[in-house]
Amino acid sequence: MNWIFHKYGWFLKSILAIEVLVISLMIFENAIIIYIPFILGNILDSILNGTLTTNSLKLETTKIITLSFILFLISFIWGKYLFRNSILLEKLLKGKFNKFVLSRDLHFFNKNKSGDLLTNLNNDTQSISHIMGEGILSVNNIMITTPMYIFAMIYFVDWRLTLVSLIPLPLIAISIHYLGKLINKRASSMFQSFGKMNNHIVDSITGMKVIRSTVNEEKNIDAFRHVSYEVAKENKKLSLINAMFWPSISIIMGVSLAISLIYGTYLIINGTITIGELVTFTFYQAQLSFPMFAFGSLVNTLQSAKASDDRMDQVYQQSYNNENDNKEIRNLNQVQSINFNNLTFNYPSNNTTVLKDISFKILEGDMIGIVGKTGSGKSTLLQLLLKSYSDPANNILVSGIPINEIPISNYLELIGYVPQDHILFSGSIEDNLKYANGKANQEELISVLKLVCLWDEIMFMDQGLRTLIGERGTKLSGGQQQRLSIARALLKDPELLLLDDPLSAVDIHTAEQIINNLKKYRQGKTTILCTHRMEILEDADKIFVLDNGEIIEKGSHLELLNQEGWYMQQYMKQKLQNKLLNFEDKEF
Ligand code: ADP
């Protein structure tokens, strides 16, 4: 219980006024519920004594009906306010988790699967928020209803009968304790299997094209059947315990009722209580089963919430690697220079060194090319510049400031990035472009589309800029998708533009044209372009050749050709291939 006050005390404080209102209404409600059996007991005794008149019967029944209406109103009002709290907490928890996840670095996403994060976001937040709805209701039930009924049993009937009827109740606490532990265990397994099912769904939807092209639909359906069967199995186990929970409490309540009936009859024979009083007492006793159930429900709610809170804590405890909070934070307005000083990097999941002793300097306005074989470390280098992974030794400096000391939001504002697997959203071409700059006008949109040689194609589409591009841009060709991604990054007019092999699906002439446009348009601003196409780098200010994480050659295009190394060989090979292709095109 302590963990709730420790972690959610702030929320409980904020709903204190509502809680006071709910408690007052519940006290009033219980007083009415206690009064109704008292009326019934009196009517019964009057019947047995022969003192009941038509008028008194009318009066008492009118009282009961009026009180029932008042009861309806009271429970409607407290129910409305109480469950609003749990909805509000769920919303806050979801918002906090979403913000946390969105500000993580890539290590986090390498470690946590999307399906598990979805389970945290949907199920765990809901399960925790139940504390503020069902949980508070149960606590109120236990704290208000129990003492009020025990008082009514003693005051209106008999203290000895009350004491005897309460004897079996500790058994309830014992069974709740053991069953509660089991519920916690089963709820954890259920959520885990739920997470696996979510992972499978995310993988299947995102990989649908591959599944189809490799004719793996049946296999995928079978795999889903398996994970959903696991969820159903875990759910069944959980509902079995839940199903045992309530009947066990009912049995104990039944025993308690039987004991009080036997002892109550003895007290009637003795003349200590009347028949009407015993009837009133059994009503109270039946009502007392609600707080007992509430106790069970509270244990249930708390156990599930604790399991969910622990799971979310495991995610929250994964620290943020991008920014060292202890260090001074410095804002940046311009990218005047970029320095890599003896940077060595390896992914934690993979012990091999991906980048080795990388050192170079880039000046404002440079267009830099980075080339190398697949797996040589080009994308990793860009990811480090994007602060996607921490640079533990402060080997990367932007405008002379260690990258770890620049706040990520400020830093990313200055950067435009086009990833290898260009990401587009369902919506129109305009929506996708405006994702980078919502304020851009029509001319600005057209101007960036012209820079990437895409406007001529869009112009002839039925809806022009309003053309819907389908989920992840599937209605566009690969080359169009790539060019739209570059146009989006350009719309931000970033200080530093990072392009990760962005023109692989575009023909060489168009690619060359785009690079020329970029060079002219981005004068004074820095661009880093990773590519395996050397021809488009002829005008680059500097080119770095990476091999196995090391810079093996560097210089301008002409300098590299003169070095007669890997760059020169690849360049010649590509030139020859393009000539052959051109020749074949002409022949046909
Ligand atoms: P390139 O962009 O030149 O093709 P990458 O930077 O993508 O090269 O990859 C360099 C090396 O780092 C490869 O050996 C690759 O397997 C490894 N690598 C890339 N991403 C990860 C990751 N998230 N976790 C572990 N290793 C990775």
Coordinates of C-alpha atoms and ligand atoms in Angstrom, one line a residue:
M1 CA 0.0 0.0 0.0
N2 CA 2.8 2.4 0.9
W3 CA 4.0 2.5 -2.7
I4 CA 0.7 4.1 -3.7
F5 CA 1.1 7.0 -1.4
H6 CA 4.7 7.3 -2.3
K7 CA 4.1 7.3 -6.1
Y8 CA 0.6 8.5 -6.5
G9 CA 0.2 10.7 -3.3
W10 CA 0.2 13.8 -5.6
F11 CA -2.8 12.5 -7.4
L12 CA -4.6 11.5 -4.2
K13 CA -4.0 15.0 -2.9
S14 CA -5.4 16.5 -6.1
I15 CA -8.7 14.5 -5.7
L16 CA -9.1 15.1 -2.0
A17 CA -12.1 17.4 -2.4
I18 CA -13.9 14.8 -4.6
E19 CA -13.0 12.0 -2.1
V20 CA -14.5 14.0 0.8
L21 CA -17.7 14.4 -1.3
V22 CA -17.8 10.7 -2.2
I23 CA -17.2 9.7 1.5
S24 CA -19.9 12.0 2.7
L25 CA -22.4 10.7 0.1
M26 CA -21.5 7.1 1.0
I27 CA -22.0 7.7 4.7
F28 CA -25.4 9.1 3.9
E29 CA -26.2 6.2 1.6
N30 CA -25.2 3.6 4.2
A31 CA -27.3 5.4 6.9
I32 CA -30.3 5.0 4.5
I33 CA -29.5 1.3 3.8
I34 CA -29.3 0.7 7.5
Y35 CA -32.6 2.4 8.2
I36 CA -34.6 0.4 5.6
P37 CA -34.2 -3.1 7.3
F38 CA -34.9 -1.4 10.6
I39 CA -38.3 -0.3 9.1
L40 CA -38.9 -3.9 7.8
G41 CA -38.1 -5.4 11.2
N42 CA -40.6 -3.0 12.9
I43 CA -43.3 -3.9 10.4
L44 CA -42.7 -7.6 10.9
D45 CA -42.9 -7.2 14.7
S46 CA -46.1 -5.1 14.4
I47 CA -47.6 -7.9 12.2
L48 CA -46.6 -10.5 14.8
N49 CA -47.9 -8.3 17.7
G50 CA -51.1 -7.5 15.8
T51 CA -50.5 -3.7 16.1
L52 CA -50.0 -3.0 12.4
T53 CA -52.6 -0.5 10.9
T54 CA -53.3 0.3 7.3
N55 CA -52.1 3.8 7.8
S56 CA -48.8 2.9 9.4
L57 CA -48.2 0.3 6.6
K58 CA -48.8 3.0 4.0
L59 CA -46.5 5.4 5.7
E60 CA -43.7 2.9 6.1
T61 CA -43.9 1.7 2.5
T62 CA -43.9 5.3 1.2
K63 CA -40.8 5.9 3.3
I64 CA -39.1 2.8 1.7
I65 CA -39.9 3.9 -1.9
T66 CA -38.8 7.5 -1.3
L67 CA -35.5 6.3 0.3
S68 CA -34.9 4.0 -2.7
F69 CA -35.1 7.0 -5.0
I70 CA -32.7 9.0 -2.8
L71 CA -30.3 6.0 -2.8
F72 CA -30.4 5.9 -6.6
L73 CA -29.5 9.6 -6.8
I74 CA -26.7 9.4 -4.2
S75 CA -25.0 6.4 -5.9
F76 CA -25.3 8.0 -9.3
I77 CA -23.5 11.1 -8.1
W78 CA -20.6 9.4 -6.2
G79 CA -20.2 6.9 -9.1
K80 CA -19.9 9.7 -11.6
Y81 CA -17.2 11.5 -9.6
L82 CA -15.3 8.5 -8.4
F83 CA -14.7 6.8 -11.8
R84 CA -13.8 10.1 -13.4
N85 CA -10.6 10.0 -11.2
S86 CA -9.5 6.7 -12.6
I87 CA -10.1 7.9 -16.2
L88 CA -8.1 11.1 -15.4
L89 CA -5.1 9.1 -13.9
E90 CA -5.1 6.7 -16.9
K91 CA -4.9 9.7 -19.3
L92 CA -2.0 11.2 -17.3
L93 CA -0.1 8.0 -17.1
K94 CA -0.5 7.4 -20.8
G95 CA 0.7 10.9 -21.6
K96 CA 3.7 10.5 -19.3
F97 CA 4.7 7.1 -20.8
N98 CA 4.2 8.3 -24.3
K99 CA 6.5 11.4 -23.7
F100 CA 9.1 9.2 -22.0
V101 CA 9.2 6.7 -24.9
L102 CA 9.4 9.4 -27.5
S103 CA 12.4 11.0 -25.8
R104 CA 14.4 7.8 -25.6
D105 CA 17.5 7.1 -27.6
L106 CA 17.8 4.2 -30.1
H107 CA 19.4 1.9 -27.4
F108 CA 16.0 1.9 -25.8
F109 CA 14.2 0.9 -28.9
N110 CA 16.8 -1.8 -29.6
K111 CA 16.1 -3.2 -26.2
N112 CA 12.3 -2.8 -25.9
K113 CA 9.9 -4.4 -28.4
S114 CA 7.0 -2.2 -29.7
G115 CA 4.4 -4.8 -28.6
D116 CA 5.6 -4.7 -25.0
L117 CA 5.6 -1.0 -25.0
L118 CA 2.0 -1.0 -26.3
T119 CA 1.0 -3.4 -23.5
N120 CA 2.6 -1.0 -21.0
L121 CA 0.8 2.0 -22.6
N122 CA -2.7 0.3 -22.9
N123 CA -3.0 -2.4 -20.2
D124 CA -0.6 -1.4 -17.5
T125 CA -1.7 2.3 -17.2
Q126 CA -5.3 1.1 -17.1
S127 CA -4.6 -1.5 -14.4
I128 CA -2.8 1.2 -12.2
S129 CA -5.6 3.7 -12.7
H130 CA -8.1 1.2 -11.3
I131 CA -6.7 2.1 -7.9
M132 CA -8.4 5.5 -8.1
G133 CA -11.8 4.0 -9.2
E134 CA -12.5 0.5 -8.0
G135 CA -9.7 0.8 -5.4
I136 CA -11.0 3.9 -3.7
L137 CA -14.5 2.5 -3.8
S138 CA -13.4 -0.7 -2.1
V139 CA -11.5 1.3 0.6
N140 CA -14.5 3.5 1.2
N141 CA -16.7 0.4 1.4
I142 CA -14.4 -1.3 3.9
M143 CA -13.8 1.9 6.0
I144 CA -17.3 3.2 6.0
T145 CA -19.7 0.3 5.5
T146 CA -18.1 -2.2 7.9
P147 CA -18.1 0.0 11.1
M148 CA -21.5 1.4 10.3
Y149 CA -23.1 -2.0 10.0
I150 CA -21.3 -3.4 13.0
F151 CA -22.6 -0.4 14.9
A152 CA -26.1 -0.9 13.6
M153 CA -26.0 -4.6 14.5
I154 CA -24.9 -3.8 18.1
Y155 CA -27.2 -0.8 18.5
F156 CA -30.4 -2.0 16.9
V157 CA -30.1 -5.8 17.7
D158 CA -27.6 -7.3 20.1
W159 CA -23.8 -7.1 20.8
R160 CA -23.4 -10.9 21.6
L161 CA -25.1 -11.9 18.3
T162 CA -22.8 -9.4 16.5
L163 CA -19.7 -10.9 18.1
V164 CA -20.7 -14.5 17.2
S165 CA -21.5 -13.6 13.6
L166 CA -18.1 -12.1 13.1
I167 CA -16.1 -15.2 14.3
P168 CA -15.6 -16.7 10.8
L169 CA -14.5 -13.4 9.1
P170 CA -10.7 -13.7 9.8
L171 CA -10.9 -16.7 7.4
I172 CA -11.7 -14.3 4.7
A173 CA -8.5 -12.3 5.3
I174 CA -6.5 -15.5 5.1
S175 CA -8.0 -16.8 1.9
I176 CA -7.7 -13.3 0.3
H177 CA -4.0 -13.2 1.3
Y178 CA -3.2 -16.5 -0.5
L179 CA -5.4 -16.0 -3.5
G180 CA -4.2 -12.5 -3.9
K181 CA -0.6 -13.6 -4.3
L182 CA -1.7 -16.1 -6.9
I183 CA -3.6 -13.4 -8.8
N184 CA -0.5 -11.2 -8.9
K185 CA 1.6 -14.1 -10.4
R186 CA -1.1 -15.0 -13.0
A187 CA -1.7 -11.3 -13.9
S188 CA 2.0 -10.9 -14.6
S189 CA 2.1 -14.0 -16.9
M190 CA -1.0 -12.9 -18.6
F191 CA 0.4 -9.4 -19.4
Q192 CA 3.7 -10.9 -20.6
S193 CA 1.9 -13.2 -23.1
F194 CA -0.2 -10.2 -24.1
G195 CA 3.0 -8.3 -24.8
K196 CA 4.2 -11.2 -27.0
M197 CA 0.9 -11.1 -28.9
N198 CA 1.2 -7.4 -29.5
N199 CA 4.8 -7.8 -30.7
H200 CA 3.6 -10.4 -33.2
I201 CA 0.9 -8.1 -34.5
V202 CA 3.3 -5.1 -34.9
D203 CA 5.8 -7.3 -36.7
S204 CA 3.1 -8.8 -39.0
I205 CA 1.6 -5.5 -40.0
T206 CA 4.9 -3.7 -40.6
G207 CA 6.3 -6.8 -42.4
M208 CA 3.2 -7.6 -44.4
K209 CA 4.9 -7.1 -47.8
V210 CA 7.7 -9.5 -46.9
I211 CA 5.2 -12.1 -45.5
R212 CA 3.2 -11.9 -48.7
S213 CA 6.2 -12.0 -51.1
T214 CA 7.7 -15.0 -49.3
V215 CA 4.3 -16.7 -49.2
N216 CA 4.4 -17.0 -45.4
E217 CA 0.8 -16.0 -44.6
E218 CA -0.1 -19.5 -43.3
K219 CA 3.0 -19.7 -41.2
N220 CA 2.3 -16.3 -39.8
I221 CA -1.4 -17.2 -39.1
D222 CA -0.2 -20.3 -37.3
A223 CA 2.3 -18.3 -35.2
F224 CA -0.4 -15.8 -34.3
R225 CA -2.7 -18.7 -33.3
H226 CA 0.1 -19.9 -31.0
V227 CA 0.6 -16.5 -29.3
S228 CA -3.1 -15.8 -29.0
Y229 CA -3.6 -19.3 -27.5
E230 CA -1.0 -18.5 -24.9
V231 CA -2.9 -15.3 -24.0
A232 CA -6.2 -17.3 -23.8
K233 CA -4.4 -19.9 -21.6
E234 CA -3.0 -17.3 -19.2
N235 CA -6.4 -15.5 -19.1
K236 CA -8.1 -18.8 -18.3
K237 CA -5.7 -19.4 -15.4
L238 CA -6.4 -15.9 -14.1
S239 CA -10.1 -16.2 -14.4
L240 CA -10.0 -19.6 -12.6
I241 CA -8.4 -17.9 -9.6
N242 CA -10.9 -15.0 -9.8
A243 CA -13.8 -17.6 -10.1
M244 CA -12.5 -19.2 -6.9
F245 CA -12.1 -15.9 -5.1
W246 CA -15.7 -14.9 -4.8
P247 CA -17.3 -18.3 -4.0
S248 CA -14.7 -18.8 -1.2
I249 CA -15.8 -15.5 0.4
S250 CA -19.5 -16.6 -0.1
I251 CA -18.9 -19.9 1.7
I252 CA -17.4 -18.1 4.7
M253 CA -20.3 -15.5 4.7
G254 CA -22.8 -18.5 4.5
V255 CA -21.2 -20.1 7.6
S256 CA -21.3 -16.8 9.4
L257 CA -25.1 -16.4 8.5
A258 CA -25.8 -20.0 9.7
I259 CA -24.0 -19.4 13.1
S260 CA -26.0 -16.2 13.7
L261 CA -29.3 -17.9 12.8
I262 CA -28.7 -20.6 15.3
Y263 CA -27.5 -18.2 18.0
G264 CA -30.3 -15.7 17.1
T265 CA -33.0 -18.3 17.5
Y266 CA -31.6 -19.1 20.9
L267 CA -31.8 -15.4 21.8
I268 CA -35.4 -15.2 20.6
I269 CA -36.4 -18.2 22.7
N270 CA -34.6 -16.4 25.6
G271 CA -36.6 -13.3 25.0
T272 CA -33.4 -11.2 24.4
I273 CA -34.3 -10.2 20.9
T274 CA -37.5 -10.2 18.8
I275 CA -38.1 -12.1 15.4
G276 CA -38.2 -8.7 13.7
E277 CA -34.8 -7.8 15.1
L278 CA -33.3 -11.1 13.9
V279 CA -34.6 -10.4 10.4
T280 CA -33.1 -6.9 10.6
F281 CA -29.8 -8.4 11.7
T282 CA -29.7 -10.9 8.8
F283 CA -30.2 -8.0 6.4
Y284 CA -27.3 -6.2 8.0
Q285 CA -25.2 -9.3 7.9
A286 CA -25.9 -9.8 4.2
Q287 CA -25.0 -6.2 3.6
L288 CA -21.7 -6.8 5.5
S289 CA -20.7 -9.2 2.7
F290 CA -20.2 -6.2 0.4
P291 CA -17.2 -4.8 2.3
M292 CA -15.9 -8.4 2.4
F293 CA -16.2 -8.6 -1.3
A294 CA -14.7 -5.1 -1.5
F295 CA -11.8 -6.3 0.5
G296 CA -11.3 -9.1 -2.0
S297 CA -11.6 -6.7 -4.9
L298 CA -9.2 -4.3 -3.3
V299 CA -6.6 -7.0 -3.0
N300 CA -7.2 -7.9 -6.6
T301 CA -6.9 -4.3 -7.8
L302 CA -3.8 -3.6 -5.8
Q303 CA -2.0 -6.8 -6.8
S304 CA -2.7 -6.2 -10.5
A305 CA -1.8 -2.5 -10.2
K306 CA 1.5 -3.4 -8.4
A307 CA 2.4 -5.9 -11.1
S308 CA 1.7 -3.3 -13.8
D309 CA 3.6 -0.5 -11.9
D310 CA 6.6 -2.8 -11.5
R311 CA 6.6 -3.5 -15.2
M312 CA 6.4 0.2 -16.1
D313 CA 9.1 1.0 -13.6
Q314 CA 11.4 -1.5 -15.4
V315 CA 10.9 0.6 -18.6
Y316 CA 11.2 3.9 -16.7
Q317 CA 14.5 2.8 -15.1
Q318 CA 16.2 2.6 -18.5
S319 CA 18.0 5.8 -18.2
Y320 CA 18.3 8.4 -20.9
N321 CA 21.6 8.1 -22.6
N322 CA 21.5 11.1 -24.8
E323 CA 21.9 13.8 -22.2
N324 CA 24.1 13.8 -19.2
D325 CA 21.9 15.7 -16.7
N326 CA 24.8 16.5 -14.5
K327 CA 26.6 18.4 -17.2
E328 CA 26.1 22.0 -18.2
I329 CA 23.5 22.4 -20.9
R330 CA 24.3 24.8 -23.7
N331 CA 22.0 26.0 -26.4
L332 CA 23.1 26.2 -30.0
N333 CA 21.9 28.5 -32.8
Q334 CA 24.3 27.6 -35.6
V335 CA 26.4 24.6 -36.8
Q336 CA 29.6 26.4 -37.3
S337 CA 31.8 23.3 -37.2
I338 CA 31.7 19.6 -36.5
N339 CA 34.6 17.8 -34.9
F340 CA 35.1 14.1 -34.5
N341 CA 38.1 13.5 -32.1
N342 CA 39.3 9.9 -32.0
L343 CA 35.8 8.6 -31.7
T344 CA 35.5 4.8 -31.1
F345 CA 32.0 3.3 -30.8
N346 CA 30.4 -0.1 -30.4
Y347 CA 26.8 -1.1 -29.8
P348 CA 26.2 -2.5 -26.3
S349 CA 24.4 -5.5 -27.9
N350 CA 27.4 -6.2 -30.1
N351 CA 30.9 -6.2 -28.7
T352 CA 32.7 -5.6 -32.0
T353 CA 33.9 -2.0 -32.6
V354 CA 31.8 -0.4 -35.3
L355 CA 33.7 2.9 -35.5
K356 CA 37.4 3.1 -34.8
D357 CA 39.4 6.2 -33.9
I358 CA 37.4 8.5 -36.2
S359 CA 38.8 12.0 -36.4
F360 CA 37.8 14.8 -38.9
K361 CA 36.6 18.4 -39.0
I362 CA 33.7 19.8 -41.0
L363 CA 33.2 23.5 -41.5
E364 CA 30.0 25.4 -41.9
G365 CA 28.7 25.3 -45.5
D366 CA 30.7 22.1 -46.5
M367 CA 29.1 19.4 -48.5
I368 CA 30.6 16.2 -47.2
G369 CA 30.4 12.7 -48.8
I370 CA 30.8 9.5 -46.8
V371 CA 31.3 6.4 -48.8
G372 CA 32.1 2.8 -48.0
K373 CA 30.9 -0.8 -48.3
T374 CA 27.7 -1.9 -46.6
G375 CA 28.3 -2.3 -42.9
S376 CA 31.3 0.0 -42.9
G377 CA 29.7 2.3 -40.3
K378 CA 28.2 5.1 -42.3
S379 CA 24.7 5.1 -40.8
T380 CA 26.1 4.6 -37.3
L381 CA 28.2 7.8 -37.8
L382 CA 25.0 9.7 -38.8
Q383 CA 23.1 8.2 -35.8
L384 CA 25.8 9.5 -33.5
L385 CA 25.5 12.9 -35.0
L386 CA 21.8 12.7 -34.4
K387 CA 22.4 12.0 -30.7
S388 CA 20.5 8.7 -31.2
Y389 CA 23.3 7.0 -29.1
S390 CA 25.4 8.6 -26.4
D391 CA 29.0 9.6 -27.1
P392 CA 30.4 8.5 -23.7
A393 CA 33.8 10.2 -24.1
N394 CA 32.6 13.5 -25.6
N395 CA 34.5 12.9 -28.8
I396 CA 31.9 14.8 -31.0
L397 CA 31.9 18.6 -30.8
V398 CA 29.4 20.8 -32.7
S399 CA 30.4 24.4 -32.8
G400 CA 33.0 23.5 -30.2
I401 CA 30.4 22.2 -27.7
P402 CA 30.4 18.5 -26.8
I403 CA 27.3 17.1 -28.3
N404 CA 26.2 15.6 -25.0
E405 CA 25.9 19.1 -23.5
I406 CA 23.5 20.4 -26.1
P407 CA 19.8 19.9 -25.3
I408 CA 18.4 17.4 -27.7
S409 CA 15.3 19.4 -28.6
N410 CA 17.4 22.5 -29.4
Y411 CA 19.9 20.4 -31.3
L412 CA 17.4 18.5 -33.5
E413 CA 15.7 21.7 -34.4
L414 CA 18.8 22.6 -36.4
I415 CA 19.0 19.2 -38.2
G416 CA 17.3 17.7 -41.2
Y417 CA 17.6 14.0 -41.6
V418 CA 16.6 11.6 -44.3
P419 CA 17.0 8.0 -43.2
Q420 CA 17.7 5.1 -45.5
D421 CA 14.3 3.6 -44.9
H422 CA 12.5 6.8 -45.7
I423 CA 9.5 7.2 -43.4
L424 CA 6.3 8.7 -44.9
F425 CA 2.9 8.9 -43.2
S426 CA -0.5 8.1 -44.7
G427 CA -2.1 11.4 -45.8
S428 CA -1.4 13.7 -48.7
I429 CA 1.9 14.9 -50.2
E430 CA 1.2 18.3 -48.6
D431 CA 0.6 16.7 -45.1
N432 CA 3.9 14.9 -45.4
L433 CA 5.8 17.9 -46.3
K434 CA 4.2 20.1 -43.7
Y435 CA 5.3 17.6 -41.0
A436 CA 8.6 19.4 -41.1
N437 CA 7.2 22.9 -41.3
G438 CA 3.5 23.4 -40.7
K439 CA 3.7 27.1 -41.7
A440 CA 5.2 26.6 -45.1
N441 CA 3.1 28.0 -48.0
Q442 CA 2.2 26.6 -51.4
E443 CA 5.2 28.3 -53.1
E444 CA 7.7 26.9 -50.5
L445 CA 6.3 23.4 -50.9
I446 CA 6.6 23.6 -54.7
S447 CA 10.1 25.1 -54.5
V448 CA 11.5 22.1 -52.4
L449 CA 9.7 19.7 -54.7
K450 CA 11.4 21.3 -57.7
L451 CA 14.8 21.0 -55.9
V452 CA 14.3 17.2 -55.7
C453 CA 13.0 17.0 -59.3
L454 CA 9.6 15.8 -58.1
W455 CA 7.3 18.7 -58.9
D456 CA 7.0 17.8 -62.6
E457 CA 5.6 14.4 -61.6
I458 CA 3.3 15.7 -58.8
M459 CA 2.0 18.5 -61.1
F460 CA 0.4 15.9 -63.3
M461 CA -1.2 13.9 -60.5
D462 CA -5.0 14.3 -60.3
Q463 CA -5.0 16.0 -56.9
G464 CA -1.5 17.6 -57.1
L465 CA -0.2 18.4 -53.7
R466 CA -3.4 16.9 -52.2
T467 CA -2.7 13.5 -53.7
L468 CA -3.1 10.8 -51.0
I469 CA 0.0 8.6 -50.9
G470 CA -1.4 5.6 -49.0
E471 CA 0.0 4.0 -45.8
R472 CA 3.7 4.7 -45.6
G473 CA 3.6 6.2 -49.1
T474 CA 2.9 2.9 -50.8
K475 CA 1.1 4.7 -53.7
L476 CA 4.4 6.3 -54.7
S477 CA 7.3 4.7 -56.4
G478 CA 10.5 4.0 -54.4
G479 CA 12.3 6.9 -56.1
Q480 CA 9.3 9.3 -55.5
Q481 CA 9.2 8.3 -51.8
Q482 CA 12.9 9.0 -51.5
R483 CA 12.6 12.4 -53.1
L484 CA 9.6 13.4 -51.1
S485 CA 11.5 12.5 -47.9
I486 CA 14.4 14.8 -49.0
A487 CA 11.9 17.6 -49.9
R488 CA 10.4 17.3 -46.4
A489 CA 13.8 17.6 -44.8
L490 CA 14.7 20.6 -47.0
L491 CA 11.5 22.4 -46.1
K492 CA 12.9 22.9 -42.6
D493 CA 15.9 24.6 -44.2
P494 CA 18.1 22.9 -41.6
E495 CA 21.6 24.2 -40.5
L496 CA 22.8 20.6 -40.9
L497 CA 21.3 18.1 -43.4
L498 CA 22.1 14.4 -42.9
L499 CA 21.2 12.2 -45.9
D500 CA 21.6 8.4 -45.5
D501 CA 21.8 6.9 -49.0
P502 CA 18.7 8.9 -50.0
L503 CA 18.9 8.4 -53.8
S504 CA 19.5 4.7 -54.1
A505 CA 16.2 4.3 -56.0
V506 CA 16.6 7.4 -58.3
D507 CA 18.3 7.2 -61.7
I508 CA 21.8 8.5 -61.9
H509 CA 21.0 11.6 -64.0
T510 CA 18.2 12.8 -61.7
A511 CA 20.3 12.0 -58.7
E512 CA 23.1 14.2 -60.1
Q513 CA 20.6 16.9 -60.9
I514 CA 19.3 16.8 -57.3
I515 CA 22.8 17.0 -55.8
N516 CA 23.6 20.0 -58.0
N517 CA 20.4 21.7 -56.8
L518 CA 21.3 21.0 -53.2
K519 CA 24.8 22.4 -53.6
K520 CA 23.4 25.7 -55.0
Y521 CA 20.4 25.9 -52.6
R522 CA 22.2 25.1 -49.4
Q523 CA 25.1 27.5 -49.8
G524 CA 26.5 28.4 -46.4
K525 CA 24.8 25.4 -44.8
T526 CA 26.3 22.0 -44.0
T527 CA 25.3 18.8 -45.7
I528 CA 26.5 15.3 -45.0
L529 CA 25.6 12.7 -47.6
C530 CA 26.3 8.9 -47.1
T531 CA 26.1 7.1 -50.4
H532 CA 27.5 4.2 -52.3
R533 CA 27.2 6.2 -55.6
M534 CA 30.5 8.0 -56.1
E535 CA 29.4 9.9 -59.2
I536 CA 27.1 12.1 -57.3
L537 CA 29.9 13.2 -55.1
E538 CA 32.1 14.9 -57.8
D539 CA 31.3 18.4 -56.4
A540 CA 31.5 17.5 -52.7
D541 CA 34.0 19.6 -50.7
K542 CA 35.4 16.6 -48.9
I543 CA 34.8 12.8 -49.1
F544 CA 35.6 10.3 -46.4
V545 CA 36.0 6.6 -47.2
L546 CA 35.0 4.2 -44.4
D547 CA 36.1 0.6 -44.3
N548 CA 35.3 -1.6 -41.3
G549 CA 34.7 1.5 -39.1
E550 CA 37.9 3.3 -40.1
I551 CA 38.6 6.2 -42.4
I552 CA 40.9 4.7 -45.0
E553 CA 40.9 7.6 -47.5
K554 CA 39.9 11.3 -47.4
G555 CA 40.0 14.3 -49.8
S556 CA 38.1 15.9 -52.6
H557 CA 36.9 13.8 -55.5
L558 CA 40.0 14.6 -57.6
E559 CA 42.4 14.0 -54.7
L560 CA 40.8 10.6 -54.1
L561 CA 41.1 9.7 -57.7
N562 CA 44.8 10.6 -57.6
Q563 CA 45.2 8.4 -54.5
E564 CA 44.2 5.4 -56.8
G565 CA 42.7 3.5 -53.9
W566 CA 39.4 1.9 -53.2
Y567 CA 37.5 5.1 -54.1
M568 CA 39.1 5.3 -57.5
Q569 CA 38.4 1.7 -58.3
Q570 CA 34.7 1.9 -57.3
Y571 CA 34.3 5.2 -59.1
M572 CA 35.7 3.7 -62.4
K573 CA 33.6 0.6 -62.0
Q574 CA 30.4 2.6 -61.5
K575 CA 31.2 4.9 -64.5
L576 CA 31.8 1.8 -66.7
Q577 CA 28.5 0.2 -65.5
N578 CA 26.6 3.4 -66.3
K579 CA 28.2 3.7 -69.7
L580 CA 27.2 0.1 -70.5
L581 CA 23.6 0.8 -69.3
N582 CA 23.4 3.9 -71.4
F583 CA 24.7 2.0 -74.4
E584 CA 22.1 -0.8 -73.9
D585 CA 19.3 1.8 -73.6
K586 CA 20.4 3.4 -76.9
E587 CA 20.6 0.0 -78.6
F588 CA 17.1 -0.9 -77.8
Ligands
ADP1 P1 26.5 1.2 -43.2 O1 25.6 2.3 -43.0 O2 27.8 1.6 -43.6 O3 25.9 0.1 -44.0 P2 26.0 0.6 -40.4 O4 26.4 1.8 -39.6 O5 24.5 0.4 -40.6 O6 26.8 0.5 -41.7 O7 26.5 -0.7 -39.6 C1 27.8 -0.8 -39.1 C2 27.9 -2.1 -38.3 O8 27.2 -1.9 -37.1 C3 27.4 -3.3 -38.9 O9 28.3 -4.4 -38.7 C4 26.1 -3.6 -38.3 O10 25.8 -5.0 -38.1 C5 26.3 -3.0 -36.9 N1 25.0 -2.4 -36.4 C6 24.2 -1.5 -37.0 N2 23.2 -1.2 -36.2 C7 23.3 -1.9 -35.1 C8 22.5 -2.0 -33.9 N3 21.4 -1.3 -33.7 N4 22.9 -2.9 -32.9 C9 24.0 -3.6 -33.1 N5 24.8 -3.6 -34.2 C10 24.5 -2.7 -35.2

